[in-house]
Amino acid sequence: MRILDYLSESSVLFLDDTDKNEVLEAMVAKAVELGYTTDILTFKKAIFEREDIMSTGIGLQVAIPHAKLPGIPEFFVIPAILSKGSNWDAIDKQPVRLVLMIGGPDDSQTDYLKILSKITLIIKNHVRRETLMNAKTAKAVINAFAEL
């Protein structure tokens, strides 16, 4: 299983937004634009409700918002590189610069955990995390994930 199987160059976002809600809105819109989900209202509600329960800012300047819903046929990952840090109420209180949104079907917990585990391994690597946060092109983001 590779993260590359769940993303593409067209799914990569580069955002100047510093407001968490605006970043999430842009990422949800990208999921709909790419046809990953057709129900923007339900997906958006699930993403924001999850964020309200507890921040998905996991530390190391990374956030992993996620939602699993019956109307989503396959898992996807949307990476967003933020040019400036966003206050995400992360557990380490650091601003977030790398957001990796996961969406997928609600009945595939094992696959979800594998994706989350793989993303965690990638971002724990300081060099890879810095490469992703400093990427200037979608190809550079894809290449950072291609090595695993």
Backbone as numpy.savetxt, mean C-alpha at the origin, in Angstrom:
# Nx Ny Nz CAx CAy CAz Cx Cy Cz
5.75 -17.18 -4.15 4.91 -15.99 -4.15 5.79 -14.75 -4.15
5.52 -13.87 -5.08 6.28 -12.63 -5.19 5.31 -11.44 -5.15
5.73 -10.37 -4.52 4.91 -9.16 -4.49 4.69 -8.64 -5.92
5.66 -8.87 -6.78 5.52 -8.45 -8.18 4.26 -9.02 -8.83
3.80 -10.16 -8.35 2.60 -10.77 -8.91 1.34 -9.96 -8.60
1.44 -9.02 -7.69 0.28 -8.26 -7.22 0.33 -6.77 -7.56
1.35 -6.36 -8.31 1.44 -4.95 -8.68 1.99 -4.80 -10.08
1.92 -3.57 -10.58 2.44 -3.27 -11.92 2.93 -1.83 -11.92
3.63 -1.46 -12.97 4.10 -0.07 -13.07 2.93 0.90 -13.02
1.80 0.51 -13.61 0.65 1.41 -13.64 0.00 1.58 -12.26
0.32 0.71 -11.33 -0.26 0.82 -9.99 0.54 1.72 -9.05
1.72 2.13 -9.46 2.60 2.94 -8.61 2.18 4.40 -8.64
2.07 4.99 -7.46 1.72 6.41 -7.34 2.89 7.19 -6.72
3.09 8.40 -7.21 4.02 9.35 -6.61 3.17 10.55 -6.20
3.11 10.82 -4.91 2.19 11.84 -4.41 2.92 12.92 -3.61
2.45 14.15 -3.78 2.95 15.27 -2.99 2.07 15.53 -1.76
0.93 14.84 -1.70 0.01 15.03 -0.57 0.68 14.66 0.75
0.35 15.43 1.78 0.83 15.09 3.12 -0.33 14.70 4.02
-1.55 14.90 3.56 -2.72 14.54 4.34 -3.04 13.06 4.13
-3.10 12.30 5.21 -3.35 10.87 5.13 -4.63 10.56 4.36
-5.70 11.28 4.62 -6.96 11.01 3.94 -6.87 11.24 2.44
-6.14 12.28 2.03 -5.97 12.54 0.60 -5.14 11.44 -0.06
-4.13 10.95 0.65 -3.32 9.86 0.12 -4.19 8.62 -0.06
-4.98 8.29 0.96 -5.86 7.12 0.87 -6.87 7.28 -0.25
-7.44 8.48 -0.40 -8.40 8.75 -1.49 -7.76 8.48 -2.85
-6.54 8.96 -3.04 -5.84 8.78 -4.32 -5.56 7.30 -4.58
-5.23 6.57 -3.53 -4.93 5.15 -3.69 -6.20 4.34 -3.99
-7.28 4.67 -3.33 -8.57 4.01 -3.61 -8.98 4.29 -5.06
-8.84 5.55 -5.48 -9.18 5.91 -6.86 -8.33 5.12 -7.86
-7.06 4.91 -7.54 -6.18 4.14 -8.43 -6.65 2.68 -8.51
-7.10 2.11 -7.39 -7.60 0.73 -7.39 -8.81 0.60 -8.31
-9.68 1.59 -8.28 -10.86 1.58 -9.14 -10.47 1.80 -10.60
-9.58 2.76 -10.83 -9.12 3.06 -12.19 -8.52 1.81 -12.86
-7.79 1.01 -12.09 -7.15 -0.18 -12.64 -8.07 -1.39 -12.67
-9.31 -1.22 -12.19 -10.29 -2.30 -12.23 -10.11 -3.36 -11.15
-9.32 -3.06 -10.14 -9.14 -4.02 -9.04 -10.41 -4.19 -8.23
-11.19 -3.12 -8.16 -12.50 -3.16 -7.52 -13.41 -2.21 -8.29
-14.67 -2.53 -8.34 -15.61 -1.66 -9.04 -16.48 -0.89 -8.06
-16.46 -1.28 -6.80 -17.30 -0.65 -5.79 -16.47 0.32 -4.95
-16.29 1.52 -5.48 -15.42 2.50 -4.81 -15.92 2.84 -3.41
-17.22 2.96 -3.24 -17.74 3.36 -1.93 -17.47 2.31 -0.85
-17.70 1.04 -1.17 -17.47 -0.01 -0.19 -15.99 -0.16 0.12
-15.15 -0.11 -0.92 -13.71 -0.25 -0.70 -13.17 0.92 0.12
-13.58 2.13 -0.25 -13.14 3.32 0.47 -13.58 3.25 1.94
-14.82 2.86 2.16 -15.34 2.75 3.53 -14.52 1.74 4.33
-14.21 0.60 3.72 -13.43 -0.44 4.41 -12.02 0.05 4.75
-11.39 0.75 3.83 -10.04 1.28 4.07 -10.07 2.29 5.21
-11.01 3.21 5.16 -11.07 4.26 6.20 -11.51 3.70 7.55
-12.42 2.73 7.56 -12.83 2.12 8.83 -11.67 1.37 9.46
-10.88 0.69 8.65 -9.70 -0.02 9.18 -8.73 0.97 9.79
-8.55 2.08 9.13 -7.62 3.11 9.62 -8.13 3.72 10.92
-9.46 3.83 11.06 -10.05 4.37 12.29 -9.85 3.43 13.48
-9.84 2.13 13.22 -9.64 1.16 14.30 -8.24 1.33 14.90
-7.25 1.40 14.03 -5.87 1.57 14.46 -5.06 1.98 13.24
-4.16 2.90 13.44 -3.33 3.36 12.33 -2.60 2.20 11.68
-2.51 2.24 10.36 -1.75 1.23 9.64 -0.31 1.67 9.44
0.07 2.78 10.09 1.46 3.22 10.09 2.26 2.29 10.99
3.01 1.38 10.39 3.67 0.32 11.15 5.06 0.70 11.65
5.50 1.92 11.33 6.84 2.35 11.70 7.75 2.32 10.50
8.98 2.80 10.70 9.98 2.83 9.63 9.54 3.68 8.44
8.63 4.63 8.68 8.08 5.53 7.66 7.20 4.79 6.64
6.58 3.69 7.09 5.77 2.85 6.20 4.37 2.67 6.78
3.38 2.68 5.90 2.00 2.36 6.26 1.49 1.29 5.30
0.65 0.39 5.84 0.08 -0.68 5.02 -1.44 -0.73 5.23
-2.16 0.23 4.62 -3.62 0.16 4.69 -4.11 -1.05 3.90
-5.20 -1.64 4.35 -5.67 -2.85 3.68 -7.16 -3.08 3.91
-7.74 -3.80 2.96 -9.16 -4.19 3.07 -9.37 -5.46 2.27
-10.15 -6.36 2.85 -10.54 -7.58 2.16 -12.07 -7.58 2.09
-12.57 -7.73 0.86 -14.01 -7.64 0.63 -14.47 -8.73 -0.34
-15.72 -9.16 -0.21 -16.24 -10.20 -1.11 -16.22 -9.81 -2.58
-16.34 -8.53 -2.90 -16.42 -8.10 -4.29 -15.08 -7.96 -4.99
-13.99 -8.25 -4.30 -12.66 -8.14 -4.91 -12.19 -9.54 -5.27
-12.00 -9.81 -6.56 -11.69 -11.18 -6.99 -10.25 -11.64 -6.69
-9.28 -10.71 -6.74 -7.87 -11.08 -6.58 -7.16 -10.03 -5.74
-6.07 -10.44 -5.10 -5.28 -9.50 -4.33 -4.53 -8.55 -5.25
-4.29 -7.35 -4.74 -3.48 -6.35 -5.43 -2.74 -5.52 -4.40
-1.65 -4.90 -4.85 -0.87 -3.99 -4.01 -0.68 -2.70 -4.81
-0.97 -1.59 -4.16 -0.73 -0.28 -4.77 0.31 0.44 -3.92
1.49 0.67 -4.48 2.52 1.42 -3.75 2.37 2.91 -4.01
2.55 3.70 -2.96 2.57 5.16 -3.11 3.83 5.67 -2.43
4.60 6.43 -3.18 5.80 7.07 -2.66 5.43 8.52 -2.40
5.59 8.95 -1.17 5.22 10.32 -0.79 6.47 11.20 -0.78
6.40 12.32 -1.48 7.57 13.20 -1.57 7.91 13.85 -0.23
6.88 14.03 0.60 7.07 14.59 1.93 6.42 13.62 2.91
6.87 13.64 4.14 6.29 12.76 5.14 4.85 13.14 5.47
4.04 12.14 5.73 2.64 12.32 6.09 2.43 11.88 7.53
1.73 12.70 8.30 1.41 12.31 9.67 0.37 11.21 9.61
0.78 10.00 9.96 -0.08 8.83 9.83 -0.42 8.25 11.20
0.01 8.93 12.24 -0.14 8.41 13.60 0.49 7.03 13.70
1.67 6.90 13.12 2.39 5.63 13.11 2.85 5.26 14.52
3.09 3.99 14.72 3.46 3.53 16.07 4.77 4.12 16.56
5.67 4.49 15.64 6.93 5.10 16.06 6.89 6.63 15.97
5.70 7.18 15.65 5.46 8.63 15.56 6.23 9.31 14.43
6.84 8.54 13.54 7.56 9.10 12.40 6.60 9.33 11.24
6.86 10.36 10.43 6.01 10.57 9.25 6.18 9.43 8.24
5.12 9.12 7.53 5.13 8.04 6.55 5.53 8.58 5.19
6.40 7.82 4.50 6.81 8.19 3.14 6.54 7.08 2.12
6.24 5.88 2.62 5.96 4.74 1.75 4.66 4.09 2.21
3.68 4.04 1.30 2.38 3.44 1.63 2.15 2.29 0.66
1.82 1.14 1.21 1.56 -0.05 0.40 0.16 -0.54 0.72
-0.79 -0.20 -0.15 -2.19 -0.58 0.06 -2.41 -1.99 -0.49
-3.04 -2.82 0.34 -3.38 -4.18 -0.07 -4.90 -4.29 -0.13
-5.39 -4.87 -1.21 -6.81 -5.17 -1.33 -6.95 -6.59 -1.82
-8.06 -7.23 -1.44 -8.26 -8.59 -1.90 -9.55 -9.19 -1.40
-9.78 -10.46 -1.77 -11.01 -11.15 -1.37 -11.03 -11.44 0.13
-12.21 -11.42 0.69 -12.34 -11.61 2.14 -12.18 -13.05 2.59
-12.16 -13.99 1.67 -12.09 -15.39 2.07 -10.71 -16.02 1.83
-9.67 -15.19 1.76 -8.33 -15.70 1.47 -7.33 -15.19 2.51
-7.58 -15.49 3.76 -6.73 -15.01 4.84 -5.29 -15.49 4.70
-5.09 -16.73 4.29 -3.74 -17.28 4.16 -2.94 -16.50 3.12
-3.54 -16.24 1.97 -2.84 -15.47 0.93 -2.54 -14.05 1.42
-3.49 -13.45 2.12 -3.28 -12.11 2.66 -2.08 -12.11 3.61
-2.00 -13.08 4.48 -0.90 -13.14 5.44 0.44 -13.36 4.75
0.45 -14.12 3.67 1.69 -14.32 2.89 2.14 -13.01 2.25
1.19 -12.26 1.69 1.52 -10.96 1.08 2.05 -10.01 2.14
1.36 -9.92 3.25 1.78 -9.04 4.34 3.16 -9.43 4.86
3.41 -10.70 5.01 4.70 -11.19 5.48 5.82 -10.81 4.50
5.56 -10.98 3.22 6.56 -10.65 2.20 6.85 -9.15 2.19
5.80 -8.34 2.30 6.00 -6.89 2.34 6.82 -6.51 3.58
6.53 -7.13 4.70 7.26 -6.84 5.93 8.74 -7.16 5.77
9.05 -8.29 5.15 10.45 -8.65 4.90 11.14 -7.61 4.02
10.43 -7.15 3.01 11.00 -6.16 2.08 11.30 -4.85 2.81
10.36 -4.36 3.59 10.55 -3.05 4.20 11.46 -3.08 5.42
11.66 -4.24 6.01 12.61 -4.33 7.13 14.04 -4.14 6.66
14.28 -4.41 5.38 15.61 -4.22 4.80 15.81 -2.73 4.55
16.72 -2.12 5.32 16.94 -0.67 5.27 17.26 -0.17 3.86
18.13 -0.86 3.16 18.54 -0.43 1.82 17.35 -0.48 0.86
16.59 -1.56 0.91 15.44 -1.69 0.01 14.37 -0.64 0.32
14.12 -0.42 1.62 13.13 0.58 2.04 13.54 1.96 1.55
14.81 2.31 1.72 15.30 3.61 1.25 15.22 3.71 -0.27
15.53 2.62 -0.95 15.42 2.60 -2.42 13.98 2.90 -2.84
13.03 2.27 -2.17 11.62 2.50 -2.50 11.21 3.94 -2.20
11.59 4.46 -1.04 11.18 5.82 -0.66 11.81 6.88 -1.56
12.97 6.57 -2.14 13.66 7.54 -2.98 13.47 7.30 -4.47
12.67 6.31 -4.81 12.42 6.00 -6.22 11.75 7.19 -6.92
12.14 7.42 -8.14 11.57 8.51 -8.93 10.72 8.03 -10.09
10.78 6.73 -10.37 10.00 6.17 -11.48 9.31 4.88 -11.03
8.23 4.56 -11.71 7.53 3.31 -11.41 8.43 2.12 -11.67
9.24 2.20 -12.69 10.17 1.10 -13.01 11.14 0.86 -11.85
11.61 1.92 -11.22 12.52 1.77 -10.08 11.82 1.08 -8.91
10.55 1.39 -8.72 9.77 0.74 -7.65 9.62 -0.75 -7.97
9.24 -1.06 -9.18 9.08 -2.45 -9.60 10.40 -3.20 -9.45
11.50 -2.57 -9.86 12.81 -3.22 -9.75 13.16 -3.52 -8.29
12.78 -2.65 -7.38 13.06 -2.88 -5.96 12.32 -4.12 -5.46
11.13 -4.35 -5.98 10.36 -5.54 -5.60 10.82 -6.77 -6.38
11.40 -6.57 -7.56 11.77 -7.69 -8.42 12.89 -8.53 -7.84
13.67 -7.96 -6.95 14.81 -8.67 -6.41 14.40 -9.76 -5.43
13.15 -9.81 -5.02 12.70 -10.85 -4.10 11.66 -11.74 -4.74
